[in-house]
Amino acid sequence: MTWQRAAARLATEVTDPDSRWRAPVASVRRHELIPRWWERSPEGAWDLKDGAADPLAWEQSAYANRSKTTRVGALHADHAEAGETPEGRPTSSATLPSLVVQMLRHGRLHDGMDILDVGTGSGYSTALLAHRFGSSRVTSVDVDPYLTRAAAERLGRMGLHPAIATVDATGPLPGRFDRIVSMVSVNPLPASWLAALRTGGRLVTVISRTSMIVTAWKTEAGGAVGTTARDWAGFMNTRHGPDYPPGVVSRFADRIDQDGEEVGTGRYPVLDVDEAWGVRSMLELRAPGTECAYREDGDGRRTAWLVHPDGSWARATGSKGEPPTVHQSGPRRLWDVLERIRNRLNTRGGLPVYGVPLTITPEGVIHLSRGQWKATIA
């Protein structure tokens, strides 16, 4: 395997010529961190890929600017048997390199700082940090004991020995830091992060079910001030065990295809909300915890579902470009919330989700404010 040339090509693709991240990207043996992974088949099933069985495909996959799913449900690709097909949601991945570099840049990292990397995963972001700043300055945490053990072993073979700990990142953290950069999303922001961040330190994370990157500086009062970046990203949510609990879409599957308490015609065509990042982010601010699902049938019919933990749900069905039929039930009318968001986007040309000033209390409550508009993430 000619990994050096492949890594150099990747570095050229994801960094600028004068970037201090170019040398780390070109130097880290990413393929050794992803020996096996899962890929979706055309039918939607998970297929196991073994790098050693096809070195050329391994090199092409490891040094492509793409995320690689390494764990689905509770089954890690490293532990799977040939032909085994896992079920459930992805629970770990090797994040696409450009996004890792993007998040590290938002961290405003400098020599001599103690840096916490939240979400060890494959160990790639940890490797870049240790290569750039030295292993003694880097700590990485993950809830999965196999991931932390495997990452430590694989990084050790590269001569990198950062501190790697198995902890639930939403609880107490192992140390005090000048920077915290998260490769997982959170909601709410853990108070333990502010407790572990030194005064004047900076944290960077993404809010779950949004594409909003929170960047904030810790104040002497114990809170933080900052903005949502004029940028966007998406990460898996933090989890507290080997798998995510069942989502609300599956929990309420027996009712969301029935007739709603209220049936009407929507103003806007059916939208795959999870793919409309700004709209999705605003929906989370207006109806926190809402989950989305989407299906497009062979005849062009589109259906979208919105489901909230309080039992509210909405289903909209219609052809491309046509007003849909909308069913809604529960204590709130979720499709109405979505349509108000889309109306604001259409009439004002944007949504207040990127570049928004924010304050964070010591307890981790985020207050967003732009002009007369305000929102809270708690």
XYZ file of C-alpha atoms in Angstrom:
378
model
C 0.000 0.000 0.000
C 1.353 3.402 -0.999
C -0.358 5.175 1.887
C 2.092 8.108 1.954
C 1.057 9.294 -1.502
C -2.610 8.741 -0.662
C -2.301 10.695 2.599
C -0.482 13.506 0.790
C -3.304 13.712 -1.772
C -5.849 13.834 1.046
C -3.896 16.615 2.771
C -3.887 18.614 -0.452
C -7.641 18.132 -0.767
C -8.659 19.117 2.784
C -6.099 21.776 3.763
C -4.725 24.991 2.295
C -1.086 25.132 1.160
C -0.055 27.165 4.228
C -2.206 25.259 6.724
C -0.465 23.901 9.808
C -2.805 20.882 9.513
C -1.365 19.825 6.170
C 1.630 17.988 7.653
C -0.455 16.072 10.244
C -3.019 14.966 7.632
C -0.211 13.870 5.311
C 1.553 11.998 8.113
C -1.223 10.105 9.932
C -1.745 6.516 8.759
C -5.545 6.748 8.666
C -5.948 3.276 7.167
C -4.504 1.726 10.323
C -7.273 3.388 12.331
C -9.985 1.930 10.069
C -9.057 -1.703 9.371
C -12.708 -2.693 8.891
C -15.861 -0.678 8.267
C -19.491 -0.855 7.178
C -20.887 0.343 3.858
C -24.491 0.526 2.698
C -25.434 -1.820 -0.113
C -27.756 -0.625 -2.926
C -30.569 -2.406 -1.078
C -29.827 -0.463 2.100
C -28.241 -3.272 4.124
C -24.880 -2.921 5.860
C -21.991 -4.719 4.140
C -18.784 -5.495 6.024
C -15.537 -4.321 4.419
C -12.186 -5.770 5.453
C -9.185 -3.678 4.466
C -6.623 -6.475 4.621
C -8.676 -8.508 2.137
C -8.431 -5.758 -0.502
C -5.518 -3.370 0.153
C -6.250 -1.156 -2.847
C -9.867 -0.597 -1.784
C -8.633 -0.057 1.782
C -6.268 2.695 0.664
C -8.865 4.339 -1.561
C -11.472 4.262 1.191
C -9.259 5.350 4.091
C -7.773 8.328 2.250
C -10.975 9.556 0.646
C -12.575 12.612 2.206
C -15.543 10.618 3.464
C -16.819 9.402 6.793
C -16.553 5.665 7.360
C -19.116 3.939 9.582
C -17.294 1.613 11.966
C -20.096 0.576 14.307
C -23.828 -0.020 13.757
C -26.028 -0.576 16.782
C -23.858 -2.515 19.221
C -21.797 -4.292 16.528
C -18.366 -2.936 15.684
C -16.988 -3.829 12.270
C -13.843 -5.140 13.983
C -15.941 -7.796 15.748
C -18.268 -8.794 12.912
C -18.249 -12.102 11.072
C -18.335 -12.282 7.280
C -21.930 -12.052 6.082
C -23.190 -10.662 9.382
C -25.641 -7.787 8.941
C -26.213 -5.398 11.855
C -29.407 -3.489 12.480
C -29.982 -0.070 13.936
C -28.349 3.309 13.656
C -24.642 4.037 13.169
C -23.061 4.469 16.603
C -19.471 5.268 15.674
C -17.550 6.417 12.642
C -14.298 7.811 11.347
C -15.383 11.366 10.545
C -14.509 12.759 7.129
C -11.102 14.440 7.396
C -12.204 17.843 6.110
C -14.788 18.096 8.894
C -12.248 17.084 11.535
C -9.877 19.799 10.314
C -12.765 22.273 10.170
C -13.674 21.671 13.822
C -10.048 21.869 14.945
C -9.701 25.221 13.201
C -12.719 26.522 15.082
C -10.900 25.569 18.280
C -8.247 28.305 17.816
C -5.594 25.893 19.022
C -2.039 26.929 19.898
C 1.138 25.357 21.218
C 1.301 24.837 24.970
C -2.426 24.331 25.425
C -4.082 21.348 27.077
C -6.669 20.085 24.575
C -9.630 17.745 25.088
C -10.923 15.830 22.069
C -14.464 14.631 22.833
C -15.461 11.508 20.887
C -12.372 9.387 20.245
C -14.046 7.239 17.593
C -11.369 5.838 15.280
C -8.737 8.058 16.892
C -8.144 10.192 13.795
C -8.774 13.621 15.328
C -6.706 12.570 18.351
C -3.881 11.545 16.025
C -3.892 14.900 14.238
C -3.818 16.746 17.562
C -1.035 14.611 19.024
C 1.024 14.961 15.845
C 0.588 18.731 15.822
C 0.864 19.604 19.532
C 2.493 16.585 21.148
C 0.878 13.659 22.944
C 1.361 15.178 26.408
C -1.016 18.028 25.547
C -3.884 15.898 24.242
C -6.637 14.005 26.042
C -9.411 12.118 24.243
C -12.569 10.587 25.715
C -15.237 8.200 24.465
C -18.023 6.232 26.130
C -17.066 3.013 24.311
C -14.285 1.029 26.047
C -13.412 -0.903 22.894
C -12.961 2.302 20.890
C -10.676 3.898 23.459
C -8.614 0.708 23.826
C -8.293 0.170 20.070
C -7.443 3.820 19.414
C -4.761 3.814 22.133
C -3.171 0.672 20.700
C -3.258 1.884 17.101
C -1.966 5.349 17.940
C 0.769 3.771 20.053
C 2.013 1.878 17.008
C 2.359 5.270 15.313
C 4.447 6.594 18.193
C 1.585 8.717 19.550
C 0.628 8.353 23.209
C -2.092 10.862 24.181
C -4.208 10.285 27.284
C -7.326 8.351 26.259
C -10.083 7.689 28.790
C -13.354 5.781 28.749
C -15.946 8.157 30.199
C -19.444 9.412 29.473
C -18.562 12.854 28.145
C -21.768 14.334 29.546
C -20.457 13.653 33.068
C -17.229 14.574 34.888
C -14.172 14.947 32.667
C -10.614 13.774 33.417
C -8.708 17.027 33.844
C -8.665 20.744 33.152
C -8.267 22.108 29.672
C -7.611 25.240 27.627
C -9.612 23.955 24.691
C -12.464 21.463 24.282
C -13.310 20.379 20.734
C -16.137 17.878 20.302
C -16.539 15.401 17.448
C -19.990 14.438 18.744
C -23.101 16.580 19.137
C -24.743 17.433 22.453
C -28.041 18.801 23.723
C -27.974 20.189 26.325
C -24.386 21.365 26.705
C -22.898 19.439 29.659
C -22.129 21.648 32.647
C -19.074 19.445 33.222
C -17.461 20.915 30.108
C -17.525 24.399 31.564
C -16.259 23.050 34.888
C -13.311 21.416 33.107
C -12.539 24.446 30.919
C -10.069 26.963 32.269
C -11.077 30.626 32.413
C -10.372 32.154 29.015
C -10.562 28.732 27.404
C -12.620 27.932 24.323
C -15.083 25.166 23.532
C -16.421 24.045 20.175
C -19.311 21.663 19.659
C -22.392 20.985 17.551
C -25.901 21.005 19.013
C -27.742 17.710 18.512
C -30.379 17.603 15.747
C -28.938 20.823 14.304
C -26.018 21.880 12.128
C -25.147 24.715 14.536
C -21.523 24.919 15.687
C -21.297 26.603 19.094
C -18.017 28.444 19.698
C -17.596 30.101 23.079
C -14.992 31.523 25.485
C -15.217 30.775 29.205
C -15.700 33.814 31.432
C -14.501 34.454 34.981
C -18.110 34.018 36.161
C -18.018 30.356 35.078
C -20.201 30.679 31.987
C -19.175 31.446 28.431
C -19.839 33.913 25.618
C -19.545 33.419 21.885
C -21.490 32.790 18.701
C -22.780 30.060 16.497
C -20.229 29.863 13.705
C -21.056 31.109 10.212
C -20.484 27.514 9.249
C -22.270 24.199 9.727
C -21.548 20.601 10.646
C -23.304 17.395 11.644
C -22.255 14.697 14.116
C -23.704 11.679 15.872
C -25.247 12.470 19.248
C -23.521 11.561 22.480
C -24.731 8.265 23.876
C -24.624 6.868 27.391
C -24.333 3.149 26.670
C -23.593 0.633 23.907
C -26.441 1.845 21.683
C -28.938 4.656 21.319
C -32.357 4.129 22.891
C -35.278 3.709 20.470
C -36.167 6.975 18.763
C -39.569 8.572 19.009
C -40.384 7.758 15.371
C -40.153 4.040 16.161
C -41.839 4.428 19.538
C -44.905 5.999 17.947
C -44.851 3.976 14.718
C -48.275 2.494 15.457
C -49.997 5.853 15.301
C -48.131 8.157 12.886
C -49.663 6.548 9.784
C -53.220 6.834 11.063
C -55.634 9.666 10.408
C -54.735 12.737 12.415
C -56.913 14.724 14.765
C -56.535 17.545 12.272
C -56.303 17.081 8.498
C -55.535 19.915 6.118
C -53.513 21.080 3.136
C -49.988 22.319 3.625
C -48.711 25.591 2.214
C -45.337 24.275 1.034
C -44.327 21.026 -0.727
C -43.071 18.060 1.264
C -39.511 18.529 2.458
C -36.863 16.092 3.667
C -36.290 18.168 6.786
C -33.088 16.427 7.894
C -31.463 17.462 4.602
C -32.495 21.119 4.946
C -29.926 21.978 7.579
C -30.985 25.513 8.430
C -34.661 24.577 8.619
C -33.823 21.485 10.682
C -31.804 23.580 13.121
C -34.618 26.085 13.543
C -37.112 23.269 14.120
C -34.970 21.993 16.994
C -34.975 25.471 18.537
C -38.759 25.791 18.203
C -39.738 22.195 19.083
C -36.726 20.607 20.836
C -36.480 16.851 20.554
C -38.480 16.524 17.332
C -37.366 13.656 15.108
C -37.878 13.525 11.354
C -38.374 10.786 8.777
C -38.804 10.915 5.011
C -39.723 8.559 2.173
C -39.972 9.009 -1.574
C -41.936 6.365 -3.470
C -41.274 5.198 -6.993
C -44.243 7.180 -8.324
C -42.782 10.438 -7.001
C -45.007 10.622 -3.939
C -43.170 12.064 -0.952
C -43.999 11.624 2.707
C -42.431 13.363 5.676
C -43.038 12.713 9.359
C -42.329 14.904 12.380
C -42.594 13.232 15.795
C -42.070 14.728 19.259
C -41.500 12.909 22.583
C -44.691 14.496 23.971
C -46.722 12.420 21.479
C -47.233 15.139 18.898
C -46.828 14.027 15.318
C -47.399 15.241 11.778
C -47.425 13.456 8.424
C -47.408 15.247 5.078
C -47.828 13.461 1.733
C -47.755 14.950 -1.746
C -46.099 14.983 -5.134
C -43.038 17.073 -5.916
C -43.893 20.772 -5.997
C -47.519 20.238 -4.922
C -49.214 21.238 -1.636
C -49.390 18.131 0.544
C -52.149 16.588 2.589
C -51.184 16.999 6.238
C -52.301 14.945 9.242
C -51.473 16.234 12.728
C -52.174 15.033 16.269
C -51.027 15.608 19.809
C -50.552 18.634 22.035
C -48.753 20.679 19.353
C -49.139 21.027 15.591
C -45.649 20.255 14.359
C -46.282 20.853 10.653
C -47.596 24.306 11.492
C -44.351 24.983 13.367
C -42.374 23.839 10.329
C -44.411 25.985 7.951
C -43.851 29.088 10.083
C -40.130 28.415 9.865
C -40.282 27.985 6.087
C -42.361 31.124 5.779
C -39.755 33.096 7.730
C -37.054 31.719 5.450
C -38.982 32.700 2.334
C -39.987 36.173 3.512
C -36.745 37.182 5.250
C -34.222 35.295 3.166
C -32.608 33.463 6.070
C -32.939 31.940 9.505
C -31.157 33.015 12.718
C -29.076 29.896 13.224
C -25.588 30.827 11.979
C -23.506 33.734 13.277
C -25.834 34.281 16.255
C -24.422 35.777 19.504
C -24.865 33.531 22.519
C -24.224 33.252 26.223
C -23.888 30.056 28.230
C -24.648 29.786 31.937
C -22.360 27.736 34.231
C -25.098 25.079 34.150
C -24.784 24.783 30.347
C -27.969 26.647 29.319
C -27.387 28.408 25.990
C -29.180 31.687 25.284
C -29.220 32.837 21.651
C -30.194 36.370 20.686
C -30.250 38.374 17.472
C -32.266 41.597 17.483
C -35.767 40.832 18.707
C -35.323 37.091 18.164
C -34.333 34.894 21.108
C -34.044 31.162 21.772
C -32.801 28.909 24.560
C -31.123 25.489 24.422
C -31.395 23.710 27.749
